[in-house]
Tab-separated table of C-alpha atoms in Angstrom:
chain	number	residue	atom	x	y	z
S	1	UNK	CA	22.219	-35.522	3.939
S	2	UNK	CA	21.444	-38.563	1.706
S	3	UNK	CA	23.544	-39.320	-1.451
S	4	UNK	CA	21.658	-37.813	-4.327
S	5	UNK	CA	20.497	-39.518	-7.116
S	6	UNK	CA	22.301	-40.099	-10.745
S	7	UNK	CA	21.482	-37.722	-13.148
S	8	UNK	CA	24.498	-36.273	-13.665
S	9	UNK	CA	26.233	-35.293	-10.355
S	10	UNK	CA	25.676	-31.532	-8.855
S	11	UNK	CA	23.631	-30.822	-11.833
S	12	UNK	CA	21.381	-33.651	-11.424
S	13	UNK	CA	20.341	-32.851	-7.747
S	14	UNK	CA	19.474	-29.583	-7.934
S	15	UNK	CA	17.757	-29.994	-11.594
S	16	UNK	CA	15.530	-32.772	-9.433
S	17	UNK	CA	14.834	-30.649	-6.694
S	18	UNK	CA	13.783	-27.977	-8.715
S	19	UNK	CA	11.865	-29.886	-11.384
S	20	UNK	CA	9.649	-31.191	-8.138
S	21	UNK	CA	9.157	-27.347	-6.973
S	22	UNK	CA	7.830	-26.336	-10.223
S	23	UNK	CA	5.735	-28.846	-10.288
S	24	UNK	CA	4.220	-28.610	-6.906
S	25	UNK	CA	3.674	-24.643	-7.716
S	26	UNK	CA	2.329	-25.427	-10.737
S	27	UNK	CA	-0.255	-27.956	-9.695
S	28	UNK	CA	-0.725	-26.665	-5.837
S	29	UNK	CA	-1.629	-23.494	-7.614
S	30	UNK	CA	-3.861	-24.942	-10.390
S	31	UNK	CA	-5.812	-27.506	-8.060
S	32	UNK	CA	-5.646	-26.616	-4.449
S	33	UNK	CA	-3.618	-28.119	-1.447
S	34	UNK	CA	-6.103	-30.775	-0.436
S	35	UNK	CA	-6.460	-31.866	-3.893
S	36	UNK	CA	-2.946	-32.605	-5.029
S	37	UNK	CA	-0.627	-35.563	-3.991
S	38	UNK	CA	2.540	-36.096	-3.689
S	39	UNK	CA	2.326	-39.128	-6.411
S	40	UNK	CA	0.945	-36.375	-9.018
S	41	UNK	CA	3.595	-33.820	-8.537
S	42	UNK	CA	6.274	-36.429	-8.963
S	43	UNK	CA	4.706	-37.436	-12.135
S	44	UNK	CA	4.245	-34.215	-13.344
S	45	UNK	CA	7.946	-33.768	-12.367
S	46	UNK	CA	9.131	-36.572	-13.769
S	47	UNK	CA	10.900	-38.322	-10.649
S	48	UNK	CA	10.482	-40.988	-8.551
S	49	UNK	CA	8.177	-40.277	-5.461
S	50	UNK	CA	10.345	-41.219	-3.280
S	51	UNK	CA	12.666	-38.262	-4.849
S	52	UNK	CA	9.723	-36.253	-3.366
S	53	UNK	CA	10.335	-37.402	0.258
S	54	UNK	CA	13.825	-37.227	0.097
S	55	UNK	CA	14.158	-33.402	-0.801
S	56	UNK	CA	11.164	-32.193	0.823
S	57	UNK	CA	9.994	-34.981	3.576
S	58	UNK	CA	6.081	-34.855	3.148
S	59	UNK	CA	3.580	-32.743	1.732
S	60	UNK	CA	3.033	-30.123	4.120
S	61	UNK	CA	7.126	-29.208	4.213
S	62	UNK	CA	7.126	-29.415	0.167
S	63	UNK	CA	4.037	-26.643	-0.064
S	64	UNK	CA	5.521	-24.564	2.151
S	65	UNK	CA	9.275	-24.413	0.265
S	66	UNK	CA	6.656	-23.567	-2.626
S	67	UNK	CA	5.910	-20.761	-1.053
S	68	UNK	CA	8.605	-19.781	1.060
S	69	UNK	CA	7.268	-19.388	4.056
S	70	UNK	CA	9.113	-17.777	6.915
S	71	UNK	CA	7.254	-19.719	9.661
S	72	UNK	CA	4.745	-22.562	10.035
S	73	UNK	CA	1.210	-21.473	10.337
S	74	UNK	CA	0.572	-24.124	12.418
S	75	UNK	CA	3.367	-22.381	15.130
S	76	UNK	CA	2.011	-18.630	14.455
S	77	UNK	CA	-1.597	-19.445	14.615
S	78	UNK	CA	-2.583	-22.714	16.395
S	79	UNK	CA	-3.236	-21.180	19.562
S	80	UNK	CA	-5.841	-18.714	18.392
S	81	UNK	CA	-7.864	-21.667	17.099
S	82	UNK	CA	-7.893	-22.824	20.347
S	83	UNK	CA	-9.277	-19.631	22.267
S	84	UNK	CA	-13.242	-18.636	22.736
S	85	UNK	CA	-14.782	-17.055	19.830
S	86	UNK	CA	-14.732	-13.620	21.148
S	87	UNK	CA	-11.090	-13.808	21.916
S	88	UNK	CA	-9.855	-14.719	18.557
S	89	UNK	CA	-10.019	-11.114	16.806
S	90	UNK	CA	-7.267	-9.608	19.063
S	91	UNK	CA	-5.266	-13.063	19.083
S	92	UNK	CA	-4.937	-13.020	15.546
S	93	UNK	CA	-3.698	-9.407	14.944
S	94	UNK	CA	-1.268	-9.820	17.686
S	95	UNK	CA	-0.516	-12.965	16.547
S	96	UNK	CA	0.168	-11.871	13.155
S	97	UNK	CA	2.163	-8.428	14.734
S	98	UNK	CA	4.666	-10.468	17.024
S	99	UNK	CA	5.539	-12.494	13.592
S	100	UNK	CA	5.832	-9.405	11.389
S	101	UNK	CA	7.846	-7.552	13.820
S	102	UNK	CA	10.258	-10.723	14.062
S	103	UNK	CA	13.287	-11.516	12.033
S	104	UNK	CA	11.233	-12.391	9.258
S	105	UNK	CA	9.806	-9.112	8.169
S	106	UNK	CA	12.044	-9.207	5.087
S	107	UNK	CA	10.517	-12.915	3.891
S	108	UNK	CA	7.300	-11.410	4.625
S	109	UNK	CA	7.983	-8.298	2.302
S	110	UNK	CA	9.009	-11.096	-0.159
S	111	UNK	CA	6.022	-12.709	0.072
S	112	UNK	CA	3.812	-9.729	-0.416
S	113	UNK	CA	5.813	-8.324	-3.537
S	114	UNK	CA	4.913	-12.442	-4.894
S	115	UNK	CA	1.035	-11.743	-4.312
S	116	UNK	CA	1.419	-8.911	-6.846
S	117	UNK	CA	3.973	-10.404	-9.256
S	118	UNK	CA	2.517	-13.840	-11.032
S	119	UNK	CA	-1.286	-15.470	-11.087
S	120	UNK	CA	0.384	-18.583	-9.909
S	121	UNK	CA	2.109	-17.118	-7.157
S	122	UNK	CA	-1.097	-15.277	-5.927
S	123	UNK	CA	-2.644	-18.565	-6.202
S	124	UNK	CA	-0.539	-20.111	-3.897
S	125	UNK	CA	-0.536	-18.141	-1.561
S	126	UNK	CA	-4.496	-17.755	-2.027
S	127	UNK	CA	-4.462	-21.102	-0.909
S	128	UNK	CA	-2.272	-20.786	2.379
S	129	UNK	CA	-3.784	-17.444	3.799
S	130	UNK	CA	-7.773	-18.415	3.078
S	131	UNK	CA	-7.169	-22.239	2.995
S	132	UNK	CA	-4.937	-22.878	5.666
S	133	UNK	CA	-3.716	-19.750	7.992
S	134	UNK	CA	-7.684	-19.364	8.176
S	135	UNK	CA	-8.542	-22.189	8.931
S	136	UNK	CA	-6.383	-22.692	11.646
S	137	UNK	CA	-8.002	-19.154	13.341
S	138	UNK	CA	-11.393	-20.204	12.960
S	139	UNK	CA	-11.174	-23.606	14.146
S	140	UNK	CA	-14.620	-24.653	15.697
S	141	UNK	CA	-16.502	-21.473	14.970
S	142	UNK	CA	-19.728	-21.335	14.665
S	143	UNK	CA	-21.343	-20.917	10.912
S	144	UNK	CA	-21.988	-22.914	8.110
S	145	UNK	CA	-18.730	-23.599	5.620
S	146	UNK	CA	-19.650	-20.628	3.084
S	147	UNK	CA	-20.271	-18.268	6.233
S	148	UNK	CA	-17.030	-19.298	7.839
S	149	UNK	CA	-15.421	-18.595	4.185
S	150	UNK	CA	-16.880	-15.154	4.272
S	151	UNK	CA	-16.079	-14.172	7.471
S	152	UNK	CA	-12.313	-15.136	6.807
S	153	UNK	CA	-12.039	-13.506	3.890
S	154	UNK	CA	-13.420	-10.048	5.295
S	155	UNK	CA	-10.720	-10.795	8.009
S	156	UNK	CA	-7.988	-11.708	6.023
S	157	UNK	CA	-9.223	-8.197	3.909
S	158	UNK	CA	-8.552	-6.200	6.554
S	159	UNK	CA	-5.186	-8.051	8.092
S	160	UNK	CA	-3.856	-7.964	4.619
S	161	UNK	CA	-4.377	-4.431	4.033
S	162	UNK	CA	-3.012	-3.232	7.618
S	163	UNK	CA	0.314	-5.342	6.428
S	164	UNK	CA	1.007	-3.353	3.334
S	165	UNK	CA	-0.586	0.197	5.219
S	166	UNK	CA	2.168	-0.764	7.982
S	167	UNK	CA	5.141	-2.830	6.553
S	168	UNK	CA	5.390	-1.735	3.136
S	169	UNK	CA	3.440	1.760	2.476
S	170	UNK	CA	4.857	2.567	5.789
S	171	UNK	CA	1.403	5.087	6.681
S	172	UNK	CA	1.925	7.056	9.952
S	173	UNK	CA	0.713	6.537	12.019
S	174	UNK	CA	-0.008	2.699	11.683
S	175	UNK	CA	3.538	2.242	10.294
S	176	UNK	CA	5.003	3.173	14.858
S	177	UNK	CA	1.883	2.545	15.919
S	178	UNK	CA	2.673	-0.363	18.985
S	179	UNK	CA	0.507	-3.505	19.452
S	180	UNK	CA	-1.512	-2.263	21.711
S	181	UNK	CA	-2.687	0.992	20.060
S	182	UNK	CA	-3.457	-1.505	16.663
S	183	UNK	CA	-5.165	-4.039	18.662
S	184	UNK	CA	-7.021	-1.397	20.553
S	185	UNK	CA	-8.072	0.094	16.944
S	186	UNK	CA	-8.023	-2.881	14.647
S	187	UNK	CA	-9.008	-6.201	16.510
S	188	UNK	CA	-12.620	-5.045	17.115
S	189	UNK	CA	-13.357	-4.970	13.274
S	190	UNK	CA	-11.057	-8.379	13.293
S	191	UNK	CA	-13.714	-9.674	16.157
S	192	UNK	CA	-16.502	-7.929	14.061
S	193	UNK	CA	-15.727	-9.787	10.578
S	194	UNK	CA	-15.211	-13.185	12.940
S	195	UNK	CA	-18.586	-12.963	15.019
S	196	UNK	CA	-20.086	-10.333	14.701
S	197	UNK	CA	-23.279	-9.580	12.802
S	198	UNK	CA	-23.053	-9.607	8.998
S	199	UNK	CA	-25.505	-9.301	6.544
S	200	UNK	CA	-27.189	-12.583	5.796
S	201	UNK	CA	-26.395	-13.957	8.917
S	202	UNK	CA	-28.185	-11.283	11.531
S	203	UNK	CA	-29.028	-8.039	12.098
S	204	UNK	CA	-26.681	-5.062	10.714
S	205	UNK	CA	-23.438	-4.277	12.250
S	206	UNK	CA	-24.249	-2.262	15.386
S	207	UNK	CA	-24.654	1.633	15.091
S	208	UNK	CA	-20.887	3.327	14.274
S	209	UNK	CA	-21.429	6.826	13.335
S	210	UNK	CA	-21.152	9.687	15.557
S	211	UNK	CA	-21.179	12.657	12.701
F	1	UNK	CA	0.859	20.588	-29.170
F	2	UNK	CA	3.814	23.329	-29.718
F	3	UNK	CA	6.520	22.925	-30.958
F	4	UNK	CA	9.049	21.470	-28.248
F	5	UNK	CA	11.963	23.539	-27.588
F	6	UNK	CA	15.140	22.780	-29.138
F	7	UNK	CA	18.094	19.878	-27.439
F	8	UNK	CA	18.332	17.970	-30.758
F	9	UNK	CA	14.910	17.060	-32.285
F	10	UNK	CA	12.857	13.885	-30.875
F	11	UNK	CA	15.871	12.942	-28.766
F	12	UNK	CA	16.086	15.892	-26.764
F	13	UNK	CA	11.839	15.999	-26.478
F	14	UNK	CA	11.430	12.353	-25.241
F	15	UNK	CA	14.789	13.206	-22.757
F	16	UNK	CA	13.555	16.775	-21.293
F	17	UNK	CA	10.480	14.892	-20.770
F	18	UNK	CA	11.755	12.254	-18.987
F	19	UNK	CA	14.213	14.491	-17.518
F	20	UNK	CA	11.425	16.351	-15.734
F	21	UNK	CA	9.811	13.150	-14.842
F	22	UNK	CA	12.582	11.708	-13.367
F	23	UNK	CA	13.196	14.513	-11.195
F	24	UNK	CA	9.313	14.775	-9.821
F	25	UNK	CA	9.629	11.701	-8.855
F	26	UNK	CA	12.566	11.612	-6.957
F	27	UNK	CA	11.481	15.254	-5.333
F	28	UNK	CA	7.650	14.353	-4.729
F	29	UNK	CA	8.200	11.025	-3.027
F	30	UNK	CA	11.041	13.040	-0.545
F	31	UNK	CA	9.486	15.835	0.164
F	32	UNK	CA	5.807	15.272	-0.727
F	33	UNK	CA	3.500	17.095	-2.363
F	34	UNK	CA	2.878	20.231	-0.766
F	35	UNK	CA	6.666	20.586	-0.325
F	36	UNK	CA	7.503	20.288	-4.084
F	37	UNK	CA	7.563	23.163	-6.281
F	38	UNK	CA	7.279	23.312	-10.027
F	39	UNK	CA	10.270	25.376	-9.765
F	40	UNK	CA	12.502	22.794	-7.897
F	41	UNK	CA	11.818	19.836	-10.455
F	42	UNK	CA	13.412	22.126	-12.817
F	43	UNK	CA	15.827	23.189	-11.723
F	44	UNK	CA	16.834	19.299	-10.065
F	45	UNK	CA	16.137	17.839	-14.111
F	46	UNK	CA	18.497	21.598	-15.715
F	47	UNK	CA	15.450	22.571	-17.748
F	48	UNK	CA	13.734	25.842	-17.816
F	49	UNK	CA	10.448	26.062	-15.662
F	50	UNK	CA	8.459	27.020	-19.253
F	51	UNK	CA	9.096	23.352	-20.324
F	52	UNK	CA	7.417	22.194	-17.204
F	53	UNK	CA	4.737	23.851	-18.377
F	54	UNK	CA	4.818	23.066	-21.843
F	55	UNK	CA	4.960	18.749	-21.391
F	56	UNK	CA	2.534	18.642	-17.998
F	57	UNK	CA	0.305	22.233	-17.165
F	58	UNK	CA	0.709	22.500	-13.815
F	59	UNK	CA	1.880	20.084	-11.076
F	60	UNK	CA	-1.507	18.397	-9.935
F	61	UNK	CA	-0.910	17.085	-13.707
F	62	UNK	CA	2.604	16.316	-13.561
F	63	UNK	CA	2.106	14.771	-10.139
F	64	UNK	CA	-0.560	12.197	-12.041
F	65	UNK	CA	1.798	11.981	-14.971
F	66	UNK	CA	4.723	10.580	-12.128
F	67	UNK	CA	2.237	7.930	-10.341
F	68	UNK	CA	0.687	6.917	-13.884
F	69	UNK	CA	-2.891	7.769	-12.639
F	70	UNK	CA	-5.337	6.083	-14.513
F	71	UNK	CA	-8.154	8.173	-13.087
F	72	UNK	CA	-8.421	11.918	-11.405
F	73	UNK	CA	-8.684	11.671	-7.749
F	74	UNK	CA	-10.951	14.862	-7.652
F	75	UNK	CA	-13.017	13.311	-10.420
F	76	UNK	CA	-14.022	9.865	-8.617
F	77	UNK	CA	-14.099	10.894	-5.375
F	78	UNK	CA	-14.837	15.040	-4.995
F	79	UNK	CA	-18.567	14.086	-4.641
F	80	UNK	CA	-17.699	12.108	-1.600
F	81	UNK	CA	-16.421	14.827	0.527
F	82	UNK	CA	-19.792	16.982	0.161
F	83	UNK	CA	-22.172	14.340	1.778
F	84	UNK	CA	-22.980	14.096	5.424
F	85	UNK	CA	-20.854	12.093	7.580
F	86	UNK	CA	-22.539	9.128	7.959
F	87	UNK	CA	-23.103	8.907	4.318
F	88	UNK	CA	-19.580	8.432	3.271
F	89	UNK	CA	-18.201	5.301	3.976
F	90	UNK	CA	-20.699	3.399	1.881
F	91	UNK	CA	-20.325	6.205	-0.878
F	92	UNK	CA	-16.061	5.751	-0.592
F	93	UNK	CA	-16.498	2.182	-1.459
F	94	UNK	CA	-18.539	2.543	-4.098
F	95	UNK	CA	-16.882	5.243	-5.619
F	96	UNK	CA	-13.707	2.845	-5.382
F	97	UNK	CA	-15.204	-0.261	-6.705
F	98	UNK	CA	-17.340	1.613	-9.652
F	99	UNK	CA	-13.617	2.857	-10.615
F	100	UNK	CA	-11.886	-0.819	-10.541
F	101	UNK	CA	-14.575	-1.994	-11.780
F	102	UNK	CA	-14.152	0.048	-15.056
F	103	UNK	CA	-11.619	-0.167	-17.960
F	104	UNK	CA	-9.339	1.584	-15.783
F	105	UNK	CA	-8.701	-1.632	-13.637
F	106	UNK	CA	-5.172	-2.551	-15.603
F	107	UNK	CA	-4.126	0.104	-15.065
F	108	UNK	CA	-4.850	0.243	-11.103
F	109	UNK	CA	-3.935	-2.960	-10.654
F	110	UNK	CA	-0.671	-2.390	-12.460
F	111	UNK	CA	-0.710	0.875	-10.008
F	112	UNK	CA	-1.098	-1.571	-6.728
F	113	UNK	CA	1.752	-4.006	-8.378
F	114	UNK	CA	4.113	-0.288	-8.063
F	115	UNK	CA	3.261	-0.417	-4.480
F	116	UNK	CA	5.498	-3.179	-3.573
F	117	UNK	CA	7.682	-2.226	-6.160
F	118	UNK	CA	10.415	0.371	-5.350
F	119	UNK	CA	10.689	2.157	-2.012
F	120	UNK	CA	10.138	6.303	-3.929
F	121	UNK	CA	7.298	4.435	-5.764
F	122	UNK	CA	5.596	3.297	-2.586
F	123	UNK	CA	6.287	7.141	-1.277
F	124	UNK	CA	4.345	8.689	-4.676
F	125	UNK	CA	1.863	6.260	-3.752
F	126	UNK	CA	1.534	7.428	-0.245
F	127	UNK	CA	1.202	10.905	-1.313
F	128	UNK	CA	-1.384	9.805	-3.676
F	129	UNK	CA	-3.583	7.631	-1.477
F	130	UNK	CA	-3.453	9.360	2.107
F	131	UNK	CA	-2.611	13.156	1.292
F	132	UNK	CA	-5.074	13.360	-1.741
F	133	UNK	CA	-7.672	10.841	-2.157
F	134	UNK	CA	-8.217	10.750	2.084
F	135	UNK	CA	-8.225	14.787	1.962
F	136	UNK	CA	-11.354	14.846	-0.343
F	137	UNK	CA	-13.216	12.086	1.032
F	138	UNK	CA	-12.519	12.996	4.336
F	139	UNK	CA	-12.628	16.700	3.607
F	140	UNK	CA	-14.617	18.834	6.352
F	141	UNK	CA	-15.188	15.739	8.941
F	142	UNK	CA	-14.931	17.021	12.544
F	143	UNK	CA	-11.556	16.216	14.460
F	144	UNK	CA	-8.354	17.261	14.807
F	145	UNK	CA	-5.884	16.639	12.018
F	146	UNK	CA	-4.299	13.878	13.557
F	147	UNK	CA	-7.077	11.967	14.834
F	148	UNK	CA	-8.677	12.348	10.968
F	149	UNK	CA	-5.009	11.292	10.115
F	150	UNK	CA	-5.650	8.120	12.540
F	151	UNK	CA	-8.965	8.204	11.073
F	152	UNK	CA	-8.116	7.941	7.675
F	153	UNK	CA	-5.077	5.589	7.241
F	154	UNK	CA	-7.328	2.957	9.066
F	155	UNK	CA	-9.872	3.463	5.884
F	156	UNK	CA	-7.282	3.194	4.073
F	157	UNK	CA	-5.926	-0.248	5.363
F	158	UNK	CA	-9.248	-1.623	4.849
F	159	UNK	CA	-10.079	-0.560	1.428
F	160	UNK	CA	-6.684	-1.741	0.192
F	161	UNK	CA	-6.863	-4.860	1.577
F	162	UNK	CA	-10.361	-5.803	0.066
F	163	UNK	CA	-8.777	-4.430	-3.411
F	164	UNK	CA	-6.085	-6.861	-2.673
F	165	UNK	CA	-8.163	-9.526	-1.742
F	166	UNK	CA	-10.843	-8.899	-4.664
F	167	UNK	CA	-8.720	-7.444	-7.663
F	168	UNK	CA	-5.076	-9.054	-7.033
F	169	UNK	CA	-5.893	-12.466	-5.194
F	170	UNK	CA	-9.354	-12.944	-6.543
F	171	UNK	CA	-10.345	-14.572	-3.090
F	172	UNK	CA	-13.931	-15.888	-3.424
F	173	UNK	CA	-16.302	-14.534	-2.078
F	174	UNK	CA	-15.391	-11.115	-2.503
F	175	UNK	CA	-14.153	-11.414	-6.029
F	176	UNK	CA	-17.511	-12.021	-7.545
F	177	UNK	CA	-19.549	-10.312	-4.919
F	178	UNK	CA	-21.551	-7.088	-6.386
F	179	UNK	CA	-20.990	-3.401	-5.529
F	180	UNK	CA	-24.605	-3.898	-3.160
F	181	UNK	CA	-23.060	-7.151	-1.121
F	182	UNK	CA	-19.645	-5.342	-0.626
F	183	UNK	CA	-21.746	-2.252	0.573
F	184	UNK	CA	-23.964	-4.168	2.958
F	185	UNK	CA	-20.412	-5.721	3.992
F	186	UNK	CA	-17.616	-3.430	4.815
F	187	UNK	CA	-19.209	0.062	4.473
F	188	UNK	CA	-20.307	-0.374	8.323
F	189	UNK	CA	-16.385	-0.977	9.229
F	190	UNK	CA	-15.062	1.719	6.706
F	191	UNK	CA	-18.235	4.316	8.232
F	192	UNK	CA	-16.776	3.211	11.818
F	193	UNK	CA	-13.289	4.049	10.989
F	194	UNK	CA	-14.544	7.358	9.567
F	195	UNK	CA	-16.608	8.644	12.337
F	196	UNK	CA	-16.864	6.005	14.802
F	197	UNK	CA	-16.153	5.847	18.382
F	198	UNK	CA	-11.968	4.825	18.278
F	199	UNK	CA	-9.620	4.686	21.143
F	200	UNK	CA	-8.510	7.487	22.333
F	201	UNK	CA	-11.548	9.797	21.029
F	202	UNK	CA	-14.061	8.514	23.195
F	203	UNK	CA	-15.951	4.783	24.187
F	204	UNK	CA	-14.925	1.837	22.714
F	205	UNK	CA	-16.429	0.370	19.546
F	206	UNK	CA	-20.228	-1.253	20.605
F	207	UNK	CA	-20.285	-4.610	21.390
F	208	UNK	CA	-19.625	-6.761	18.066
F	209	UNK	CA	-19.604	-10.573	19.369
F	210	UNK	CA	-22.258	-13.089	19.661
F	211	UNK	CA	-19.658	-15.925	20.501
């Protein structure tokens, strides 16, 4: 590890470090990933950039200590992007399984109990399940941007709400329920929300009932 | 209001109370429900079962009085459970959203915020939203109590997660869609999940791709 700058000694490097998280929170949350630099959040922050780089590398590494990720979205869901269309429902759930039922369930918790604790916080992560987990799913779908947008968000409705149903309310019988049985019940909605047809973009959603 | 029984004036009131309190919790998240009698809370807070009934009626009340209900279960969703079938997953969303989307919503929201909260809060809440609210809207469906179990907890998973995604992270475009768009939306997923073909209870869910 590099020599910290002055500042006062111990003090001095983690006051820096954490002046530059604050304001990369603060102004990820405020303006959106794409639209916030590096040069801005070291401004706001009061540092050099180059104090930027040195504690957090680049940009992508710096939003994700904002958030605390567990694991790079890029590792957990680059793949699925990469599958046909009509694959992608079941990849993601599984995807998203296999990572919950890791060694990072607890982070995970964490991260959940943040989405209900500040506006900031849910604002961050706003911006890295719909802006960039999302993304990487749908990659090359077809659909206009604001169609894609809606279709995410419908999935990421459902995958949120089987996390807390599962991981945190702990609801038999989702909460033992293996990947198969979830994927067998869940990733056709998933597939559904992803290609199926919605209104506005179709026909309705194909005949359910049986009552 | 009577008179509250003696302990040492407003002390001893505001303590019995939350004596009582204290103790439903603790015996309604462990044992649930059903398996909690007026009785037991008690004698687990060392108060006379008349005071019980003198601070909460009976213990559908108290039971609200523990989870801080904003809203009577039987109220906003008995209706539901009297219409056909195939009517109800388009009248369970509504009846949800018409409820957040009323004064009450604070006070959900600060309900949904006790979910990730403590561990005996998330069980009250589990009582709350899959023995109560899924019993009347799912009340007289045909099946056997564990597939309308199955059948429920997946409704369940996807109306939390669109009240997470609409109410908590304000995800456009579900936070500003209206009650009809949300309808047209997810009522065909929650309607599937209600009576629709699932694994294990017959075919597989129709064909949703066009990818």
């Amino acid at each position: 590890m590099r020599t910290p700058p002055q500042r006062g000694r111990r003090q001095g490097r983690t006051t820096s470090r954490e002046l530059i998280l604050g304001s990369a929170r603060k102004l990820f949350a405020e303006h959106g990933y794409a639209a916030t630099s590096l040069r801005e959040i070291a401004r706001d922050a009061g540092v050099d950039p180059a104090m930027v780089h040195h504690w957090f590398g680049g940009k992508e590494e710096l939003f994700n200590a904002c958030v605390e990720l567990p694991a790079d979205p890029a590792q957990v869901l680059g793949h699925v992007g990469e599958l046909p269309a009509e694959l992608r429902g079941e990849a993601l759930l599984r995807a998203l399984l296999t990572l919950w039922d890791s060694p990072a369930q607890p982070a995970l918790l964490a991260l959940l109990r943040n989405v209900t604790g500040s506006k900031a916080q849910a604002a961050l992560i706003r911006q890295v399940l719909f802006k960039r987990m999302l993304a990487l799913a749908m990659a090359g779908l077809p659909g206009s941007a604001a169609e894609l947008e809606r279709r995410g968000v419908l999935v990421a409705s459902q995958m949120i709400g089987l996390m807390v149903a599962r991981y945190l309310l702990r609801a038999e019988p989702l909460a033992s329920a293996g990947h198969d049985e979830l994927a067998a019940l869940i990733a056709p909605v998933l597939q559904h929300y992803l290609t199926g047809p919605l209104p506005g973009t179709g026909s309705a959603v194909p005949g359910t009932g049986h009552g």
